[in-house]
Amino acid sequence: MGVYTSNSPMPGYRRVMSFIDGENLVFCYQSLIKQGEIPKQENYFLEDTYVWNKETLYLRQMENIRATYYTYAVGSSNMINDIQNELRNMYFKMDNKSVLPNRLTPCVFKKDKKTRKTKGVDIKMTVDILSNVYQDNLDTVFLVAGDGDYLPLIKEIRRFGKQIYLAFFTTGLNENLLNYVDHYICLDKLYFQNKIPE
């Protein structure tokens, strides 16, 4: 696993909205497992559908207004509803002083068969992010994704004077994204155990 740390300091109080590309996240997570990484037991994981750790969005001195988890799932409408309920019951860590809800908001799309990647999540996330940026509903966009397709979106967010935080796994990361965000976090150590040298 590569080591990524951001040198920029964490600013004070900000209104944050988090947008999680769960489809990208779970495929990168599964790729790291195939490479021999050992996942932590506290992760929530459903193959090809979602992966989550409550520490993913932990930011001190910030109010995370909402965290939306976007993903696809294969199955019946009842199964999709069950997955939405599972995601809704997952939470993210916040400072104790915060009075805002700290549960994930699910956005689960149904697909007919398991495929590597689709564009529906990217499009829906982009529309939601830009809508909130244009309406000045937030100060900071916390984007959980490493896909280079998000670079034009990140540039547009910057054009409106908003901060951008990025969280990602090293596998699947387009390193060019790091040049355009204000702070970034590598999730590898959060989701995986440190290997014991042989």
mmCIF file of C-alpha atoms in Angstrom:
data_model
loop_
_atom_site.group_PDB
_atom_site.id
_atom_site.type_symbol
_atom_site.label_atom_id
_atom_site.label_comp_id
_atom_site.label_asym_id
_atom_site.label_seq_id
_atom_site.Cartn_x
_atom_site.Cartn_y
_atom_site.Cartn_z
ATOM 1 C CA MET A 1 0.000 0.000 0.000
ATOM 2 C CA GLY A 2 1.291 3.461 -0.863
ATOM 3 C CA VAL A 3 1.576 6.252 1.680
ATOM 4 C CA TYR A 4 -0.359 9.439 1.029
ATOM 5 C CA THR A 5 -0.577 12.346 3.411
ATOM 6 C CA SER A 6 -1.706 15.887 2.816
ATOM 7 C CA ASN A 7 0.512 18.686 4.096
ATOM 8 C CA SER A 8 -2.257 21.276 4.271
ATOM 9 C CA PRO A 9 -3.636 21.978 7.771
ATOM 10 C CA MET A 10 -7.237 21.185 8.635
ATOM 11 C CA PRO A 11 -9.170 24.482 8.834
ATOM 12 C CA GLY A 12 -11.656 25.448 11.532
ATOM 13 C CA TYR A 13 -15.437 25.165 11.502
ATOM 14 C CA ARG A 14 -16.895 24.387 8.085
ATOM 15 C CA ARG A 15 -20.217 23.123 6.720
ATOM 16 C CA VAL A 16 -19.423 19.808 5.054
ATOM 17 C CA MET A 17 -21.452 17.536 2.817
ATOM 18 C CA SER A 18 -19.993 14.129 2.045
ATOM 19 C CA PHE A 19 -20.547 12.232 -1.174
ATOM 20 C CA ILE A 20 -19.397 8.608 -1.274
ATOM 21 C CA ASP A 21 -18.969 6.741 -4.552
ATOM 22 C CA GLY A 22 -19.729 3.408 -2.939
ATOM 23 C CA GLU A 23 -19.424 1.532 -6.210
ATOM 24 C CA ASN A 24 -15.872 2.823 -6.716
ATOM 25 C CA LEU A 25 -15.056 2.284 -3.051
ATOM 26 C CA VAL A 26 -16.144 -1.355 -2.943
ATOM 27 C CA PHE A 27 -14.365 -2.325 -6.174
ATOM 28 C CA CYS A 28 -11.106 -0.716 -4.978
ATOM 29 C CA TYR A 29 -11.503 -2.451 -1.600
ATOM 30 C CA GLN A 30 -12.015 -5.819 -3.293
ATOM 31 C CA SER A 31 -9.005 -5.175 -5.522
ATOM 32 C CA LEU A 32 -6.799 -4.610 -2.462
ATOM 33 C CA ILE A 33 -8.090 -7.844 -0.913
ATOM 34 C CA LYS A 34 -7.136 -9.694 -4.112
ATOM 35 C CA GLN A 35 -3.663 -8.151 -3.799
ATOM 36 C CA GLY A 36 -3.311 -9.767 -0.365
ATOM 37 C CA GLU A 37 -4.368 -6.984 1.999
ATOM 38 C CA ILE A 38 -6.170 -8.125 5.162
ATOM 39 C CA PRO A 39 -9.374 -6.194 5.931
ATOM 40 C CA LYS A 40 -10.225 -5.050 9.442
ATOM 41 C CA GLN A 41 -13.101 -6.841 11.153
ATOM 42 C CA GLU A 42 -14.971 -3.619 11.953
ATOM 43 C CA ASN A 43 -15.617 -2.901 8.265
ATOM 44 C CA TYR A 44 -19.147 -3.373 6.953
ATOM 45 C CA PHE A 45 -18.933 -5.184 3.637
ATOM 46 C CA LEU A 46 -21.299 -6.682 1.083
ATOM 47 C CA GLU A 47 -19.573 -8.009 -2.020
ATOM 48 C CA ASP A 48 -19.884 -5.772 -5.103
ATOM 49 C CA THR A 49 -22.318 -3.485 -3.249
ATOM 50 C CA TYR A 50 -20.836 -1.586 -0.309
ATOM 51 C CA VAL A 51 -17.983 -1.268 2.148
ATOM 52 C CA TRP A 52 -17.933 1.090 5.118
ATOM 53 C CA ASN A 53 -15.929 2.019 8.212
ATOM 54 C CA LYS A 54 -17.389 4.527 10.690
ATOM 55 C CA GLU A 55 -14.090 6.487 10.790
ATOM 56 C CA THR A 56 -14.121 7.259 7.034
ATOM 57 C CA LEU A 57 -15.568 10.775 7.358
ATOM 58 C CA TYR A 58 -14.228 11.739 10.780
ATOM 59 C CA LEU A 59 -13.313 15.421 10.671
ATOM 60 C CA ARG A 60 -12.825 17.444 13.826
ATOM 61 C CA GLN A 61 -14.364 20.923 14.176
ATOM 62 C CA MET A 62 -16.605 20.412 11.169
ATOM 63 C CA GLU A 63 -20.333 19.905 10.819
ATOM 64 C CA ASN A 64 -21.040 17.079 8.406
ATOM 65 C CA ILE A 65 -24.521 18.113 7.321
ATOM 66 C CA ARG A 66 -25.179 14.983 5.283
ATOM 67 C CA ALA A 67 -23.307 11.946 4.003
ATOM 68 C CA THR A 68 -24.812 10.243 0.969
ATOM 69 C CA TYR A 69 -23.660 6.772 -0.049
ATOM 70 C CA TYR A 70 -24.209 6.040 -3.751
ATOM 71 C CA THR A 71 -24.018 2.489 -5.050
ATOM 72 C CA TYR A 72 -25.539 -0.168 -7.275
ATOM 73 C CA ALA A 73 -26.968 -3.519 -6.295
ATOM 74 C CA VAL A 74 -28.187 -6.593 -8.144
ATOM 75 C CA GLY A 75 -31.428 -8.172 -6.973
ATOM 76 C CA SER A 76 -35.133 -7.738 -6.395
ATOM 77 C CA SER A 77 -36.772 -4.525 -5.225
ATOM 78 C CA ASN A 78 -37.061 -6.046 -1.744
ATOM 79 C CA MET A 79 -33.331 -6.750 -1.728
ATOM 80 C CA ILE A 80 -32.593 -3.169 -2.797
ATOM 81 C CA ASN A 81 -34.781 -1.918 0.066
ATOM 82 C CA ASP A 82 -32.907 -4.178 2.502
ATOM 83 C CA ILE A 83 -29.569 -2.765 1.306
ATOM 84 C CA GLN A 84 -30.855 0.797 1.693
ATOM 85 C CA ASN A 85 -31.928 -0.020 5.259
ATOM 86 C CA GLU A 86 -28.530 -1.559 6.024
ATOM 87 C CA LEU A 87 -26.777 1.594 4.774
ATOM 88 C CA ARG A 88 -29.194 3.850 6.636
ATOM 89 C CA ASN A 89 -28.281 2.066 9.880
ATOM 90 C CA MET A 90 -24.568 2.688 9.369
ATOM 91 C CA TYR A 91 -23.086 5.775 10.937
ATOM 92 C CA PHE A 92 -19.991 7.896 10.728
ATOM 93 C CA LYS A 93 -17.984 9.215 13.647
ATOM 94 C CA MET A 94 -18.445 12.867 14.585
ATOM 95 C CA ASP A 95 -17.325 15.092 17.447
ATOM 96 C CA ASN A 96 -19.501 14.565 20.521
ATOM 97 C CA LYS A 97 -20.591 18.217 20.483
ATOM 98 C CA SER A 98 -22.337 17.869 17.124
ATOM 99 C CA VAL A 99 -26.129 17.696 17.169
ATOM 100 C CA LEU A 100 -26.458 16.737 13.505
ATOM 101 C CA PRO A 101 -27.456 13.198 12.471
ATOM 102 C CA ASN A 102 -24.525 10.938 11.737
ATOM 103 C CA ARG A 103 -26.207 8.205 9.708
ATOM 104 C CA LEU A 104 -25.569 7.537 6.057
ATOM 105 C CA THR A 105 -28.181 8.564 3.495
ATOM 106 C CA PRO A 106 -28.435 5.716 0.954
ATOM 107 C CA CYS A 107 -28.827 6.175 -2.790
ATOM 108 C CA VAL A 108 -28.965 2.651 -4.225
ATOM 109 C CA PHE A 109 -29.539 1.992 -7.910
ATOM 110 C CA LYS A 110 -30.695 -1.357 -9.221
ATOM 111 C CA LYS A 111 -28.764 -3.047 -12.009
ATOM 112 C CA ASP A 112 -29.476 -6.259 -13.874
ATOM 113 C CA LYS A 113 -26.115 -7.960 -13.548
ATOM 114 C CA LYS A 114 -22.753 -7.556 -11.862
ATOM 115 C CA THR A 115 -20.460 -5.379 -13.925
ATOM 116 C CA ARG A 116 -17.242 -3.638 -13.036
ATOM 117 C CA LYS A 117 -18.447 -0.064 -13.244
ATOM 118 C CA THR A 118 -21.413 1.958 -14.450
ATOM 119 C CA LYS A 119 -21.927 5.696 -14.887
ATOM 120 C CA GLY A 120 -25.221 6.185 -13.025
ATOM 121 C CA VAL A 121 -23.545 6.734 -9.648
ATOM 122 C CA ASP A 122 -21.056 9.240 -11.091
ATOM 123 C CA ILE A 123 -23.798 11.220 -12.811
ATOM 124 C CA LYS A 124 -26.140 11.319 -9.806
ATOM 125 C CA MET A 125 -23.301 12.320 -7.475
ATOM 126 C CA THR A 126 -22.161 15.062 -9.837
ATOM 127 C CA VAL A 127 -25.677 16.510 -10.116
ATOM 128 C CA ASP A 128 -26.169 16.436 -6.331
ATOM 129 C CA ILE A 129 -22.788 18.008 -5.612
ATOM 130 C CA LEU A 130 -23.168 20.808 -8.139
ATOM 131 C CA SER A 131 -26.712 21.534 -6.977
ATOM 132 C CA ASN A 132 -25.516 22.017 -3.398
ATOM 133 C CA VAL A 133 -22.474 24.038 -4.501
ATOM 134 C CA TYR A 134 -24.569 26.367 -6.678
ATOM 135 C CA GLN A 135 -27.102 26.879 -3.874
ATOM 136 C CA ASP A 136 -24.305 27.618 -1.371
ATOM 137 C CA ASN A 137 -25.489 24.850 0.969
ATOM 138 C CA LEU A 138 -21.940 23.933 1.988
ATOM 139 C CA ASP A 139 -18.406 25.200 2.477
ATOM 140 C CA THR A 140 -16.600 21.926 1.849
ATOM 141 C CA VAL A 141 -17.281 18.954 -0.402
ATOM 142 C CA PHE A 142 -15.918 15.705 1.026
ATOM 143 C CA LEU A 143 -15.607 13.367 -1.936
ATOM 144 C CA VAL A 144 -14.891 9.687 -1.284
ATOM 145 C CA ALA A 145 -13.604 8.434 -4.636
ATOM 146 C CA GLY A 146 -10.356 8.185 -6.556
ATOM 147 C CA ASP A 147 -11.675 8.087 -10.092
ATOM 148 C CA GLY A 148 -10.132 10.526 -12.561
ATOM 149 C CA ASP A 149 -13.588 11.125 -14.068
ATOM 150 C CA TYR A 150 -14.238 13.447 -11.127
ATOM 151 C CA LEU A 151 -11.499 15.916 -12.101
ATOM 152 C CA PRO A 152 -13.805 18.265 -14.106
ATOM 153 C CA LEU A 153 -16.238 18.260 -11.167
ATOM 154 C CA ILE A 154 -13.458 19.112 -8.714
ATOM 155 C CA LYS A 155 -12.340 21.999 -10.919
ATOM 156 C CA GLU A 156 -15.908 23.329 -11.037
ATOM 157 C CA ILE A 157 -16.213 23.110 -7.228
ATOM 158 C CA ARG A 158 -12.979 25.099 -6.920
ATOM 159 C CA ARG A 159 -14.285 27.697 -9.363
ATOM 160 C CA PHE A 160 -17.101 28.416 -6.895
ATOM 161 C CA GLY A 161 -14.631 28.903 -4.050
ATOM 162 C CA LYS A 162 -15.522 25.763 -2.146
ATOM 163 C CA GLN A 163 -13.040 23.510 -0.407
ATOM 164 C CA ILE A 164 -12.626 19.919 -1.526
ATOM 165 C CA TYR A 165 -11.517 17.026 0.629
ATOM 166 C CA LEU A 166 -10.772 13.694 -0.977
ATOM 167 C CA ALA A 167 -10.617 10.199 0.537
ATOM 168 C CA PHE A 168 -9.508 7.193 -1.509
ATOM 169 C CA PHE A 169 -7.876 3.794 -1.684
ATOM 170 C CA THR A 170 -4.484 3.690 -3.383
ATOM 171 C CA THR A 171 -5.679 1.184 -5.942
ATOM 172 C CA GLY A 172 -7.683 2.950 -8.635
ATOM 173 C CA LEU A 173 -6.488 6.411 -7.593
ATOM 174 C CA ASN A 174 -5.831 8.964 -10.313
ATOM 175 C CA GLU A 175 -3.003 10.877 -8.615
ATOM 176 C CA ASN A 176 -3.758 13.986 -10.676
ATOM 177 C CA LEU A 177 -6.754 14.567 -8.374
ATOM 178 C CA LEU A 178 -4.388 15.314 -5.492
ATOM 179 C CA ASN A 179 -3.205 18.479 -7.255
ATOM 180 C CA TYR A 180 -6.676 20.024 -7.116
ATOM 181 C CA VAL A 181 -7.978 19.221 -3.627
ATOM 182 C CA ASP A 182 -7.416 21.081 -0.351
ATOM 183 C CA HIS A 183 -6.926 18.037 1.836
ATOM 184 C CA TYR A 184 -6.738 14.315 1.158
ATOM 185 C CA ILE A 185 -6.858 11.116 3.140
ATOM 186 C CA CYS A 186 -5.715 7.641 2.123
ATOM 187 C CA LEU A 187 -8.131 5.012 3.450
ATOM 188 C CA ASP A 188 -5.842 1.985 3.128
ATOM 189 C CA LYS A 189 -4.675 1.952 6.765
ATOM 190 C CA LEU A 190 -8.200 2.623 8.037
ATOM 191 C CA TYR A 191 -9.732 -0.367 6.257
ATOM 192 C CA PHE A 192 -6.813 -2.809 6.304
ATOM 193 C CA GLN A 193 -4.526 -4.335 8.913
ATOM 194 C CA ASN A 194 -0.815 -3.723 8.826
ATOM 195 C CA LYS A 195 0.868 -6.805 7.458
ATOM 196 C CA ILE A 196 3.302 -8.631 9.709
ATOM 197 C CA PRO A 197 6.657 -9.028 7.875
ATOM 198 C CA GLU A 198 7.454 -12.663 7.050
#
